[in-house]
Short mmCIF file of C-alpha atoms in Angstrom, two decimals:
data_model
loop_
_atom_site.label_atom_id
_atom_site.label_comp_id
_atom_site.label_asym_id
_atom_site.label_seq_id
_atom_site.Cartn_x
_atom_site.Cartn_y
_atom_site.Cartn_z
CA MET A 503 74.64 -4.34 10.30
CA LEU A 504 73.62 -1.92 7.54
CA GLY A 505 75.88 0.81 8.92
CA THR A 506 78.93 -1.49 8.85
CA LEU A 507 78.09 -2.57 5.33
CA LEU A 508 77.76 1.01 4.04
CA ALA A 509 80.94 2.09 5.88
CA THR A 510 82.90 -0.64 4.09
CA TYR A 511 81.51 0.55 0.76
CA ALA A 512 82.53 4.16 1.51
CA ASP A 513 86.16 3.21 2.32
CA ALA A 514 86.50 1.34 -0.98
CA GLN A 515 85.42 4.29 -3.19
CA THR A 516 87.88 5.80 -5.72
CA THR A 517 87.55 8.48 -8.34
CA THR A 518 87.33 5.98 -11.22
CA SER A 519 84.26 5.67 -13.43
CA GLY A 520 83.53 2.15 -12.17
CA GLN A 521 83.57 3.41 -8.58
CA ARG A 522 81.03 6.17 -9.44
CA THR A 523 78.79 3.53 -10.97
CA PHE A 524 79.08 1.44 -7.82
CA ARG A 525 78.22 4.45 -5.65
CA LYS A 526 75.10 5.14 -7.72
CA ASN A 527 74.02 1.52 -7.36
CA GLU A 528 74.68 1.62 -3.62
CA ARG A 529 72.44 4.69 -3.18
CA THR A 530 69.64 2.99 -5.11
CA ALA A 531 69.95 -0.13 -3.01
CA ARG A 532 69.93 1.89 0.17
CA ALA A 533 66.70 3.63 -0.85
CA ASN A 534 64.98 0.30 -1.54
CA TRP A 535 66.33 -1.71 1.38
CA GLN A 536 63.78 -3.15 3.84
CA PRO A 537 64.40 -5.37 6.87
CA VAL A 538 63.75 -9.02 6.06
CA ARG A 539 63.81 -12.34 7.79
CA LYS A 540 65.55 -14.09 4.90
CA SER A 541 67.79 -13.06 2.02
CA ASN A 542 68.93 -14.42 -1.34
CA LEU A 543 72.54 -14.80 -0.16
CA THR A 544 74.28 -18.05 -0.77
CA ASP A 545 75.02 -20.52 1.98
CA ALA A 546 78.45 -19.03 2.29
CA ASP A 547 76.93 -15.62 3.05
CA ALA A 548 74.35 -16.82 5.54
CA GLY A 549 75.72 -14.66 8.31
CA PHE A 550 72.83 -12.22 7.89
CA VAL A 551 70.09 -14.71 8.70
CA GLY A 552 71.54 -18.09 9.49
CA GLU A 553 74.61 -19.00 11.53
CA SER A 554 75.83 -16.55 14.11
CA LYS A 555 78.65 -14.68 12.35
CA SER A 556 80.25 -11.49 13.51
CA VAL A 557 79.36 -8.19 11.95
CA SER A 558 82.84 -7.79 10.48
CA GLN A 559 82.68 -11.21 8.80
CA ALA A 560 79.32 -10.38 7.23
CA THR A 561 80.61 -6.98 6.11
CA ALA A 562 83.73 -8.39 4.52
CA THR A 563 81.86 -11.08 2.65
CA THR A 564 79.24 -8.68 1.33
CA THR A 565 81.88 -6.11 0.31
CA SER A 566 83.82 -8.71 -1.64
CA LYS A 567 80.76 -9.88 -3.57
CA SER A 568 79.53 -6.34 -4.20
CA ALA A 569 82.90 -5.26 -5.58
CA SER A 570 82.98 -8.10 -8.09
CA ASN A 571 79.35 -7.92 -9.27
CA SER A 572 78.49 -4.24 -8.61
CA VAL A 573 75.05 -5.43 -7.42
CA VAL A 574 73.54 -5.27 -3.95
CA ARG A 575 71.25 -8.28 -3.33
CA GLN A 576 67.75 -7.53 -2.05
CA ALA A 577 65.06 -9.44 -0.21
CA SER A 578 63.05 -12.09 -2.08
CA HIS A 579 60.27 -9.66 -2.91
CA VAL A 580 62.65 -7.34 -4.90
CA GLN A 581 63.29 -8.07 -8.59
CA GLN A 582 66.59 -7.43 -10.40
CA THR A 583 66.75 -5.41 -13.63
CA GLY A 584 69.21 -5.80 -16.44
CA HIS A 585 70.96 -2.54 -15.49
CA GLY A 586 71.88 -3.68 -12.03
CA VAL A 587 69.30 -1.45 -10.34
CA PRO A 588 66.92 -3.27 -7.99
CA GLU A 589 63.23 -2.67 -8.71
CA PRO A 590 60.43 -3.48 -6.23
CA SER A 591 57.74 -5.94 -7.30
CA TYR A 592 54.12 -4.68 -7.44
CA PRO A 593 52.52 -4.02 -5.07
CA PRO A 594 55.38 -2.88 -2.79
CA HIS A 595 54.96 -3.88 0.80
CA SER A 596 56.77 -5.17 3.80
CA ILE A 597 56.23 -8.81 4.65
CA ILE A 598 56.63 -8.15 8.35
CA GLU A 599 53.54 -5.96 8.64
CA GLU A 600 50.71 -7.30 10.76
CA PRO A 601 48.18 -9.55 8.97
CA ILE A 602 44.62 -8.36 8.43
CA ILE A 603 42.15 -9.80 10.87
CA HIS A 604 39.25 -10.11 8.41
CA GLY A 605 35.88 -9.71 10.09
CA PRO A 606 34.77 -10.16 13.69
CA SER A 607 35.63 -13.84 13.87
CA ASP A 608 38.29 -14.95 16.28
CA GLY A 609 40.51 -17.69 14.89
CA TYR A 610 40.44 -16.49 11.28
CA VAL A 611 43.76 -15.26 9.91
CA GLU A 612 44.00 -13.42 6.59
CA LEU A 613 47.32 -14.06 4.85
CA GLU A 614 47.06 -11.32 2.22
CA PRO A 615 49.42 -8.33 2.75
CA PHE A 616 48.00 -5.06 3.89
CA HIS A 617 48.54 -2.21 1.40
CA GLY A 618 47.65 0.66 3.67
CA ARG A 619 44.71 3.04 3.70
CA PRO A 620 43.16 3.60 0.26
CA VAL A 621 43.13 7.04 -1.30
CA PRO A 622 40.21 8.87 -2.95
CA CYS A 623 39.30 7.89 -6.49
CA ASP A 624 36.88 8.78 -9.26
CA ALA A 625 33.32 7.66 -8.48
CA MET A 626 32.43 7.07 -12.13
CA PRO A 627 32.78 3.60 -13.68
CA GLY A 628 36.15 3.17 -15.27
CA GLY A 629 37.52 6.23 -13.53
CA VAL A 630 41.24 6.55 -12.90
CA GLY A 631 42.27 4.70 -9.78
CA CYS A 632 38.76 3.38 -9.19
CA GLY A 633 37.53 -0.15 -8.54
CA CYS A 634 38.84 -3.47 -7.35
CA GLY A 635 42.50 -4.12 -7.93
CA SER A 636 43.33 -0.61 -9.19
CA MET A 637 46.72 0.91 -8.40
CA SER A 638 45.35 3.48 -5.97
CA CYS A 639 42.12 1.96 -4.79
CA ASP A 640 41.32 -1.58 -3.66
CA GLY A 641 37.67 -1.47 -2.77
CA GLY A 642 35.63 0.58 -5.19
CA CYS A 643 33.98 3.96 -4.78
CA ASP A 644 31.12 5.47 -2.91
CA SER A 645 28.94 8.41 -3.93
CA MET A 646 31.45 10.85 -2.42
CA GLY A 647 34.24 9.62 -4.66
CA SER A 648 36.19 7.78 -1.99
CA CYS A 649 37.15 4.15 -2.00
CA GLY A 650 35.25 1.64 0.10
CA TYR A 651 37.06 -0.09 2.90
CA GLY A 652 38.60 -3.53 2.61
CA GLY A 653 37.15 -6.19 5.01
CA VAL A 654 33.64 -6.50 3.61
CA CYS A 655 33.13 -9.99 5.02
CA ASP A 656 31.03 -10.20 8.16
CA GLU A 657 32.16 -13.80 8.43
CA PRO A 658 35.51 -15.42 7.53
CA CYS A 659 35.83 -16.15 3.83
CA GLY A 660 38.36 -16.88 1.13
CA ALA A 661 41.09 -19.36 0.29
CA ASN A 662 43.60 -17.25 2.24
CA GLY A 663 41.71 -17.74 5.48
CA TRP A 664 42.81 -20.27 8.06
CA ARG A 665 40.14 -22.33 9.79
CA PRO A 666 41.37 -24.79 12.40
CA CYS A 667 39.95 -28.29 12.09
CA VAL A 668 38.89 -28.37 15.73
CA THR A 669 37.65 -25.00 16.97
CA LEU A 670 34.58 -25.92 19.00
CA CYS A 671 34.38 -23.80 22.10
CA LEU A 672 31.90 -21.85 24.15
CA PRO A 673 29.82 -19.72 21.74
CA GLN A 674 31.21 -16.18 21.63
CA ASP A 675 29.98 -14.77 18.29
CA GLY A 676 26.35 -14.29 17.34
CA TRP A 677 23.58 -12.00 16.24
CA VAL A 678 20.11 -10.83 17.25
CA SER A 679 17.55 -8.84 15.25
CA PHE A 680 14.04 -7.48 15.68
CA GLU A 681 11.77 -6.59 12.78
CA TYR A 682 8.45 -4.83 12.47
CA LEU A 683 6.10 -6.78 10.18
CA SER A 684 3.46 -5.23 7.94
CA TRP A 685 1.78 -8.25 6.35
CA TRP A 686 -1.33 -9.26 4.44
CA GLN A 687 -2.93 -12.68 4.50
CA ASP A 688 -5.24 -14.79 2.39
CA GLY A 689 -8.72 -13.46 3.22
CA MET A 690 -11.27 -15.56 5.09
CA SER A 691 -14.26 -16.54 2.91
CA LEU A 692 -17.62 -16.25 4.64
CA PRO A 693 -21.14 -17.13 3.47
CA PRO A 694 -23.80 -14.38 3.69
CA LEU A 695 -24.54 -13.97 7.41
CA VAL A 696 -26.59 -10.74 7.71
CA THR A 697 -28.94 -9.26 5.12
CA THR A 698 -31.51 -6.49 4.69
CA SER A 699 -34.28 -5.49 2.29
CA THR A 700 -34.39 -2.17 0.51
CA ASP A 701 -38.21 -2.27 0.41
CA ALA A 702 -39.71 -1.37 3.79
CA ASN A 703 -43.03 -2.97 2.75
CA VAL A 704 -41.49 -6.26 1.66
CA ALA A 705 -43.51 -9.37 2.48
CA GLN A 706 -42.45 -11.37 5.48
CA ALA A 707 -41.70 -14.45 3.33
CA ASN A 708 -39.22 -12.44 1.19
CA ALA A 709 -37.60 -10.22 3.84
CA GLY A 710 -33.83 -10.63 3.76
CA VAL A 711 -34.09 -13.77 1.61
CA LEU A 712 -31.20 -14.31 -0.80
CA GLY A 713 -32.18 -14.24 -4.45
CA GLN A 714 -34.82 -11.52 -3.99
CA SER A 715 -34.27 -8.32 -5.96
CA THR A 716 -34.66 -6.18 -2.83
CA THR A 717 -32.20 -8.17 -0.67
CA ARG A 718 -28.73 -6.79 0.12
CA ILE A 719 -25.92 -8.53 2.01
CA LEU A 720 -24.63 -6.55 5.00
CA PHE A 721 -21.96 -8.96 6.27
CA GLY A 722 -20.40 -12.04 4.68
CA GLY A 723 -20.70 -13.25 1.11
CA GLU A 724 -17.07 -12.25 0.44
CA GLU A 725 -13.58 -12.40 1.90
CA VAL A 726 -12.90 -10.61 5.16
CA LEU A 727 -9.66 -9.89 7.05
CA THR A 728 -7.90 -8.71 3.88
CA ASP A 729 -6.45 -5.55 5.44
CA GLN A 730 -2.90 -5.06 6.66
CA PHE A 731 -1.75 -6.91 9.80
CA ASP A 732 0.87 -5.59 12.25
CA GLY A 733 3.34 -7.88 13.95
CA GLY A 734 6.92 -8.49 15.00
CA ARG A 735 9.69 -11.01 14.46
CA LEU A 736 12.66 -11.84 16.69
CA ARG A 737 15.67 -13.74 15.34
CA MET A 738 18.90 -14.71 17.04
CA GLY A 739 21.80 -17.09 16.56
CA LEU A 740 25.18 -18.23 17.87
CA TRP A 741 28.22 -19.44 15.97
CA LEU A 742 29.44 -22.78 17.31
CA ASP A 743 33.01 -22.56 15.98
CA ARG A 744 35.60 -19.86 15.52
CA GLY A 745 35.63 -20.32 11.75
CA HIS A 746 31.89 -19.50 11.55
CA THR A 747 31.03 -22.68 9.68
CA TRP A 748 28.36 -24.00 12.10
CA ALA A 749 25.66 -21.98 13.84
CA ILE A 750 22.41 -22.55 15.68
CA ALA A 751 19.64 -20.01 15.14
CA GLY A 752 16.05 -19.51 16.23
CA GLU A 753 13.12 -17.21 15.50
CA TYR A 754 9.67 -16.22 16.74
CA PHE A 755 7.08 -14.09 14.95
CA LYS A 756 3.47 -13.11 15.44
CA ILE A 757 0.90 -11.13 13.45
CA GLY A 758 -2.55 -10.29 14.85
CA SER A 759 -4.78 -10.76 16.55
CA GLU A 760 -6.71 -8.84 13.92
CA SER A 761 -10.50 -8.69 13.67
CA GLU A 762 -13.25 -7.40 11.42
CA SER A 763 -16.65 -6.69 12.89
CA PHE A 764 -20.19 -5.67 11.99
CA PHE A 765 -23.06 -4.30 14.08
CA ALA A 766 -26.59 -3.12 13.24
CA ASN A 767 -29.83 -2.57 15.15
CA SER A 768 -33.34 -1.63 14.12
CA ASN A 769 -36.88 -1.26 15.44
CA GLY A 770 -38.18 -2.94 12.31
CA ASP A 771 -37.19 -0.44 9.64
CA PRO A 772 -34.80 -1.20 8.07
CA VAL A 773 -35.15 -4.96 7.92
CA LEU A 774 -32.44 -7.10 9.51
CA ALA A 775 -32.34 -10.82 8.82
CA ARG A 776 -30.17 -13.96 9.05
CA PRO A 777 -30.37 -15.89 5.75
CA PHE A 778 -30.27 -19.71 5.57
CA PHE A 779 -31.29 -22.50 3.18
CA ASN A 780 -34.40 -24.24 4.48
CA VAL A 781 -34.04 -28.00 3.86
CA ASN A 782 -37.38 -28.87 5.50
CA PRO A 783 -40.00 -26.20 4.85
CA ALA A 784 -43.50 -26.78 6.16
CA THR A 785 -44.79 -26.93 2.62
CA GLY A 786 -43.10 -27.24 -0.75
CA SER A 787 -39.45 -28.00 -1.60
CA ALA A 788 -36.21 -26.75 -0.03
CA ARG A 789 -35.67 -23.03 -0.61
CA GLU A 790 -33.89 -19.89 0.54
CA ASP A 791 -35.30 -18.53 3.80
CA SER A 792 -34.36 -16.16 6.64
CA GLU A 793 -34.72 -15.59 10.36
CA LEU A 794 -35.96 -12.07 11.11
CA VAL A 795 -34.02 -9.92 13.59
CA ALA A 796 -35.90 -6.66 12.92
CA PHE A 797 -39.10 -6.49 10.87
CA GLY A 798 -42.10 -4.18 10.86
CA GLY A 799 -43.65 -4.90 7.47
CA THR A 800 -46.64 -6.97 6.42
CA GLY A 801 -47.11 -10.37 8.04
CA ASN A 802 -47.68 -12.01 11.37
CA VAL A 803 -44.24 -11.25 12.86
CA ARG A 804 -43.23 -8.02 14.55
CA VAL A 805 -39.71 -7.89 15.97
CA SER A 806 -36.95 -5.40 16.76
CA GLY A 807 -33.38 -6.04 17.74
CA SER A 808 -29.65 -6.00 16.93
CA VAL A 809 -27.15 -8.30 15.29
CA SER A 810 -23.34 -8.33 15.48
CA ALA A 811 -20.66 -10.40 13.83
CA VAL A 812 -16.91 -10.61 14.43
CA ALA A 813 -14.22 -12.45 12.45
CA GLU A 814 -10.71 -12.68 13.91
CA SER A 815 -7.38 -14.23 12.97
CA GLU A 816 -3.96 -14.72 14.57
CA LEU A 817 -0.80 -16.23 13.06
CA LEU A 818 2.39 -17.06 14.94
CA GLY A 819 5.44 -19.14 14.24
CA ALA A 820 8.63 -20.35 15.89
CA GLY A 821 11.49 -22.71 15.25
CA PHE A 822 15.19 -23.33 15.30
CA HIS A 823 17.71 -24.66 12.83
CA PHE A 824 21.39 -25.42 12.32
CA ARG A 825 23.34 -23.53 9.65
CA ASN A 826 26.38 -24.97 7.89
CA LEU A 827 28.65 -23.10 5.48
CA ARG A 828 28.59 -24.77 2.04
CA ALA A 829 30.30 -22.19 -0.20
CA CYS A 830 32.15 -18.92 0.20
CA ASN A 831 33.46 -16.48 -2.36
CA GLU A 832 35.29 -13.16 -2.53
CA GLY A 833 35.87 -10.98 -5.55
CA CYS A 834 34.82 -7.85 -7.37
CA ASN A 835 31.42 -7.10 -8.91
CA THR A 836 28.89 -4.40 -9.75
CA TRP A 837 25.37 -4.12 -8.30
CA GLY A 838 22.65 -2.88 -10.62
CA LEU A 839 22.89 0.88 -11.03
CA PHE A 840 26.00 1.11 -8.84
CA GLY A 841 28.47 1.29 -11.69
CA CYS A 842 31.74 1.32 -9.76
CA PRO A 843 33.15 -2.17 -9.04
CA GLN A 844 33.67 -3.03 -5.40
CA GLN A 845 34.92 -5.93 -3.39
CA PHE A 846 32.27 -8.39 -2.29
CA CYS A 847 32.06 -11.39 -0.02
CA SER A 848 29.31 -14.01 -0.37
CA ARG A 849 28.33 -17.08 1.66
CA THR A 850 25.92 -19.92 0.98
CA GLU A 851 24.71 -21.96 3.95
CA ALA A 852 22.50 -25.03 4.30
CA LEU A 853 19.73 -25.05 6.93
CA ILE A 854 18.07 -27.93 8.74
CA GLY A 855 15.84 -27.68 11.79
CA TYR A 856 12.35 -27.65 13.27
CA ARG A 857 9.38 -25.45 12.32
CA HIS A 858 6.15 -24.65 14.17
CA LEU A 859 3.22 -22.56 12.94
CA GLN A 860 -0.17 -21.85 14.50
CA LEU A 861 -3.16 -20.20 12.84
CA THR A 862 -6.13 -19.50 15.11
CA GLU A 863 -9.34 -18.00 13.70
CA GLY A 864 -12.97 -17.53 14.71
CA VAL A 865 -16.35 -16.17 13.68
CA VAL A 866 -19.03 -15.20 16.21
CA ILE A 867 -22.59 -14.06 15.31
CA GLN A 868 -24.91 -12.79 18.05
CA GLU A 869 -28.54 -11.64 17.98
CA ARG A 870 -30.51 -9.83 20.67
CA LEU A 871 -34.12 -9.29 19.71
CA THR A 872 -37.48 -8.56 21.27
CA GLY A 873 -40.57 -10.12 19.78
CA ILE A 874 -43.93 -8.35 19.76
CA ASN A 875 -45.61 -11.23 18.01
CA PRO A 876 -44.66 -13.71 19.33
CA VAL A 877 -43.87 -12.07 22.67
CA GLY A 878 -40.46 -12.75 24.22
CA ASN A 879 -36.80 -11.84 24.36
CA PHE A 880 -34.28 -13.93 22.44
CA ASP A 881 -30.48 -14.06 22.86
CA ILE A 882 -28.98 -16.23 20.09
CA SER A 883 -25.29 -16.93 19.36
CA ASP A 884 -23.29 -19.04 16.89
CA ARG A 885 -19.56 -19.64 17.41
CA PHE A 886 -17.16 -21.21 14.89
CA ARG A 887 -13.47 -21.54 15.75
CA THR A 888 -10.56 -23.26 13.99
CA ARG A 889 -6.96 -23.90 14.99
CA ASN A 890 -4.12 -25.24 12.85
CA GLN A 891 -0.87 -26.39 14.46
CA PHE A 892 1.98 -27.33 12.12
CA ASN A 893 5.07 -29.24 13.25
CA GLY A 894 7.71 -30.42 10.83
CA ILE A 895 11.30 -30.54 9.64
CA ASP A 896 12.65 -27.38 8.05
CA LEU A 897 15.13 -27.50 5.14
CA GLY A 898 16.59 -24.55 3.28
CA TRP A 899 19.37 -22.43 1.85
CA PHE A 900 20.67 -19.07 3.04
CA TYR A 901 22.67 -16.72 0.79
CA THR A 902 24.25 -13.43 1.75
CA GLN A 903 26.51 -10.97 -0.03
CA ASN A 904 28.34 -8.01 1.48
CA ARG A 905 29.51 -5.14 -0.71
CA GLY A 906 30.98 -2.20 1.12
CA ASN A 907 28.43 -1.16 3.72
CA TRP A 908 25.56 -2.79 1.80
CA THR A 909 24.31 -6.31 2.42
CA LEU A 910 21.86 -8.49 0.53
CA ASP A 911 20.61 -11.78 1.94
CA SER A 912 17.87 -14.23 1.03
CA THR A 913 16.48 -17.47 2.45
CA ILE A 914 14.49 -20.24 0.77
CA ARG A 915 12.97 -22.80 3.13
CA LEU A 916 10.64 -25.77 2.82
CA ALA A 917 9.05 -27.33 5.90
CA LEU A 918 7.49 -30.80 5.67
CA GLY A 919 5.25 -32.14 8.41
CA THR A 920 1.71 -32.50 9.70
CA THR A 921 -0.98 -29.99 10.59
CA HIS A 922 -3.16 -30.81 13.57
CA GLN A 923 -6.58 -29.41 12.60
CA THR A 924 -9.23 -28.50 15.16
CA VAL A 925 -12.73 -27.20 14.41
CA SER A 926 -15.03 -26.16 17.29
CA ILE A 927 -18.70 -25.29 16.76
CA ASN A 928 -21.01 -24.10 19.50
CA GLY A 929 -24.37 -22.35 19.73
CA GLN A 930 -26.82 -21.23 22.37
CA THR A 931 -30.28 -19.69 22.65
CA THR A 932 -31.72 -18.07 25.75
CA ILE A 933 -35.45 -17.20 25.82
CA SER A 934 -37.02 -15.00 28.46
CA GLY A 935 -40.19 -12.94 28.84
CA ASP A 936 -42.44 -15.70 27.58
CA PRO A 937 -45.78 -15.27 29.40
CA THR A 938 -46.34 -19.02 29.23
CA ALA A 939 -43.00 -19.88 30.93
CA ALA A 940 -41.64 -18.09 33.98
CA GLY A 941 -37.99 -17.07 34.13
CA SER A 942 -35.57 -17.87 31.27
CA GLN A 943 -34.70 -21.05 29.47
CA THR A 944 -31.36 -21.80 27.78
CA TYR A 945 -31.10 -24.29 24.94
CA GLN A 946 -28.15 -25.70 23.05
CA GLY A 947 -28.05 -24.42 19.50
CA GLY A 948 -28.28 -21.01 17.90
CA LEU A 949 -29.19 -20.62 14.22
CA LEU A 950 -26.41 -22.18 12.09
CA ALA A 951 -24.90 -24.06 15.05
CA GLN A 952 -27.26 -26.88 16.05
CA ASP A 953 -27.10 -30.29 17.72
CA SER A 954 -26.37 -31.81 14.30
CA ASN A 955 -23.01 -29.99 13.91
CA ILE A 956 -22.07 -28.74 17.39
CA GLY A 957 -18.88 -30.29 18.74
CA THR A 958 -15.08 -30.32 18.51
CA TYR A 959 -13.52 -32.15 15.58
CA LYS A 960 -9.82 -33.01 15.16
CA ARG A 961 -7.59 -34.67 12.59
CA ASP A 962 -3.99 -34.61 11.29
CA GLU A 963 -3.12 -33.78 7.68
CA PHE A 964 0.19 -33.74 5.79
CA ALA A 965 1.26 -30.20 4.90
CA VAL A 966 4.07 -28.28 3.23
CA VAL A 967 5.20 -24.79 4.23
CA PRO A 968 7.57 -23.06 1.78
CA GLU A 969 8.89 -19.61 2.68
CA PHE A 970 10.96 -17.00 0.86
CA ASP A 971 12.73 -14.04 2.50
CA ILE A 972 14.89 -11.30 1.01
CA ASN A 973 16.49 -8.39 2.90
CA LEU A 974 18.54 -5.36 1.89
CA GLY A 975 20.67 -3.97 4.70
CA TYR A 976 23.13 -1.19 5.45
CA ARG A 977 25.85 -1.51 8.08
CA LEU A 978 26.01 1.50 10.38
CA ASN A 979 29.21 0.22 11.94
CA LYS A 980 30.88 -3.06 12.80
CA ASN A 981 28.00 -4.23 14.99
CA TRP A 982 24.76 -2.57 13.85
CA ARG A 983 22.82 -3.03 10.63
CA VAL A 984 19.46 -1.63 9.48
CA MET A 985 17.45 -3.64 6.98
CA VAL A 986 14.24 -3.77 5.00
CA GLY A 987 12.83 -6.80 3.23
CA TYR A 988 9.97 -8.96 2.00
CA THR A 989 8.59 -12.33 3.14
CA PHE A 990 6.20 -14.77 1.47
CA LEU A 991 4.75 -17.76 3.37
CA TYR A 992 2.52 -20.53 2.01
CA TRP A 993 0.75 -23.23 4.05
CA SER A 994 -1.19 -26.13 2.57
CA ASN A 995 -4.12 -27.98 4.16
CA VAL A 996 -5.50 -25.65 6.81
CA VAL A 997 -9.05 -25.35 8.17
CA ARG A 998 -10.80 -21.98 8.40
CA PRO A 999 -14.16 -21.00 9.95
CA GLY A 1000 -15.88 -19.87 6.78
CA GLU A 1001 -15.58 -23.30 5.18
CA HIS A 1002 -17.36 -24.87 8.19
CA ILE A 1003 -20.37 -22.57 8.39
CA SER A 1004 -23.18 -24.45 6.69
CA ARG A 1005 -26.28 -22.50 5.69
CA ASP A 1006 -28.35 -25.69 5.37
CA LEU A 1007 -30.85 -25.69 8.23
CA ASN A 1008 -33.79 -27.74 9.33
CA PRO A 1009 -35.96 -25.21 11.25
CA SER A 1010 -37.34 -28.06 13.36
CA GLN A 1011 -34.09 -27.85 15.36
CA LEU A 1012 -34.60 -24.21 16.36
CA ALA A 1013 -35.09 -23.80 20.11
CA PRO A 1014 -37.09 -25.28 21.53
CA ALA A 1015 -36.39 -28.16 19.13
CA GLU A 1016 -38.96 -30.74 18.10
CA ASP A 1017 -38.60 -34.14 19.72
CA PRO A 1018 -38.51 -36.35 17.79
CA LEU A 1019 -36.92 -34.37 14.97
CA THR A 1020 -38.86 -34.15 11.73
CA GLY A 1021 -36.76 -34.21 8.58
CA ALA A 1022 -32.98 -34.24 8.00
CA ALA A 1023 -30.51 -33.30 10.71
CA ARG A 1024 -29.06 -30.15 9.23
CA PRO A 1025 -26.65 -28.38 9.36
CA GLY A 1026 -24.06 -31.12 9.24
CA PHE A 1027 -20.26 -31.18 9.58
CA ALA A 1028 -17.49 -32.20 7.19
CA PHE A 1029 -13.79 -31.24 7.18
CA ASP A 1030 -12.89 -28.88 4.35
CA SER A 1031 -9.19 -27.99 3.99
CA VAL A 1032 -7.93 -25.01 2.00
CA ASP A 1033 -4.58 -23.36 1.30
CA TYR A 1034 -3.32 -20.27 3.12
CA TRP A 1035 -0.68 -17.62 2.46
CA ALA A 1036 0.72 -14.54 4.17
CA GLN A 1037 3.13 -11.97 2.78
CA GLY A 1038 4.43 -8.52 3.51
CA ILE A 1039 7.31 -6.19 4.17
CA ASN A 1040 9.55 -5.98 7.21
CA ALA A 1041 11.95 -3.40 8.61
CA GLY A 1042 14.30 -3.86 11.53
CA LEU A 1043 17.64 -3.59 13.24
CA GLU A 1044 20.32 -6.25 13.72
CA TYR A 1045 23.16 -6.41 16.22
CA ARG A 1046 26.23 -8.66 15.74
CA TRP A 1047 28.98 -9.38 18.20
#
């Protein structure tokens, strides 16, 4: 068609000035001509795109109009100048090029024209040809002075995107990530459980007794389990529609089981003792007292032995939730010290789902001692265990922003539900080697675990669990991303072992216990809830498909 048109122009040329002007205009039009699906021709000239006219008819019509106006009409994206020379609109492009498929989502069509591969630009802010929307660069700069690539959206975004109303299908897009967790938790408070005396000649009545100037605490009396915990977290999700507006996601994490322990033995020097508060002394009022594990000083008692204590903790969580796109934005911005503007894509999603947490902790104290006076072997143990199981509804917001290869995402969640609290207390004493009783005898009750508080206690309490996550990531390619971040978790109304170890003791309960019991039944039991938190850093790898 174009050849016939140009041939007709060539035959009509003369040596006049007006013909030279026409020839100049024709060459300009030829240089700017692009194939189009429509034209600005009138209905009478619709042979190019409308009714089926012959080539000669189209050529004759065009020649006649060109001769009278000395202007060659262009496609709709070409502007006319006052001098009769067509001038392309900015930015020049062909409207028949393939559309950009923006991101990995199937079913999302980007309607913006594609301007071709960007060229290098100045990496400094405000540099020539640098930044969003510049004439030579449409994506910003990296540290090497080259422009970032277009398509920064991992998910479909923008007003130019097409999302079908009904796109539900078998899930085909999703993600999975694994992170290493290095967390710290709220320490477990313990009462003083093991003591010693710095004076080897201390009196029996003052050995290892709290409040004495020579007494030192060996274990307890402060928070334990305050060191770093190692763990892992697995997250995965599936998009339920092609437009990536609905997804279902789940996670599982675990830190621990971590423990902190103590062990000491002695033949009597140094002193080892288990402190308690005597609520029923043989004479006088209630006072601080101790049970001797190893003592060789002045008094009627001679004993040697060992004592150990272990505190342990384990936290795990799981859940699932639905994610729904609530807002999406594309544009150009600057991040912190990165001065060169770049394209960004951000998404805000609402979360609703189910949350489960479980915190299991325990404290065990064991004594193994040999008495010279009185004669006998004693094996004594106290066990305190707690378990908290939270179940509730999880609500939250998820925000993510992609900028070049960098990603920044954060999640704020609040779970509301109940915590099923369980406290288990148990104790046992085994006595052997008593010349007045053959064999060994086992009794219920140790030192701080006696018949008055031994048992399993349960109740349900309302609890809230807010959580905050933030992650900085870098995309290695279309599918893989490395990331590092921070997590803070808070949990109200939990039970912990330290709050359920009572130092009040009626020695009449010590094995073998008096029957009937003289004095108050101590130690007793009462629920005591506290708050709990865990926080730390995470590093991991994510795969998207």
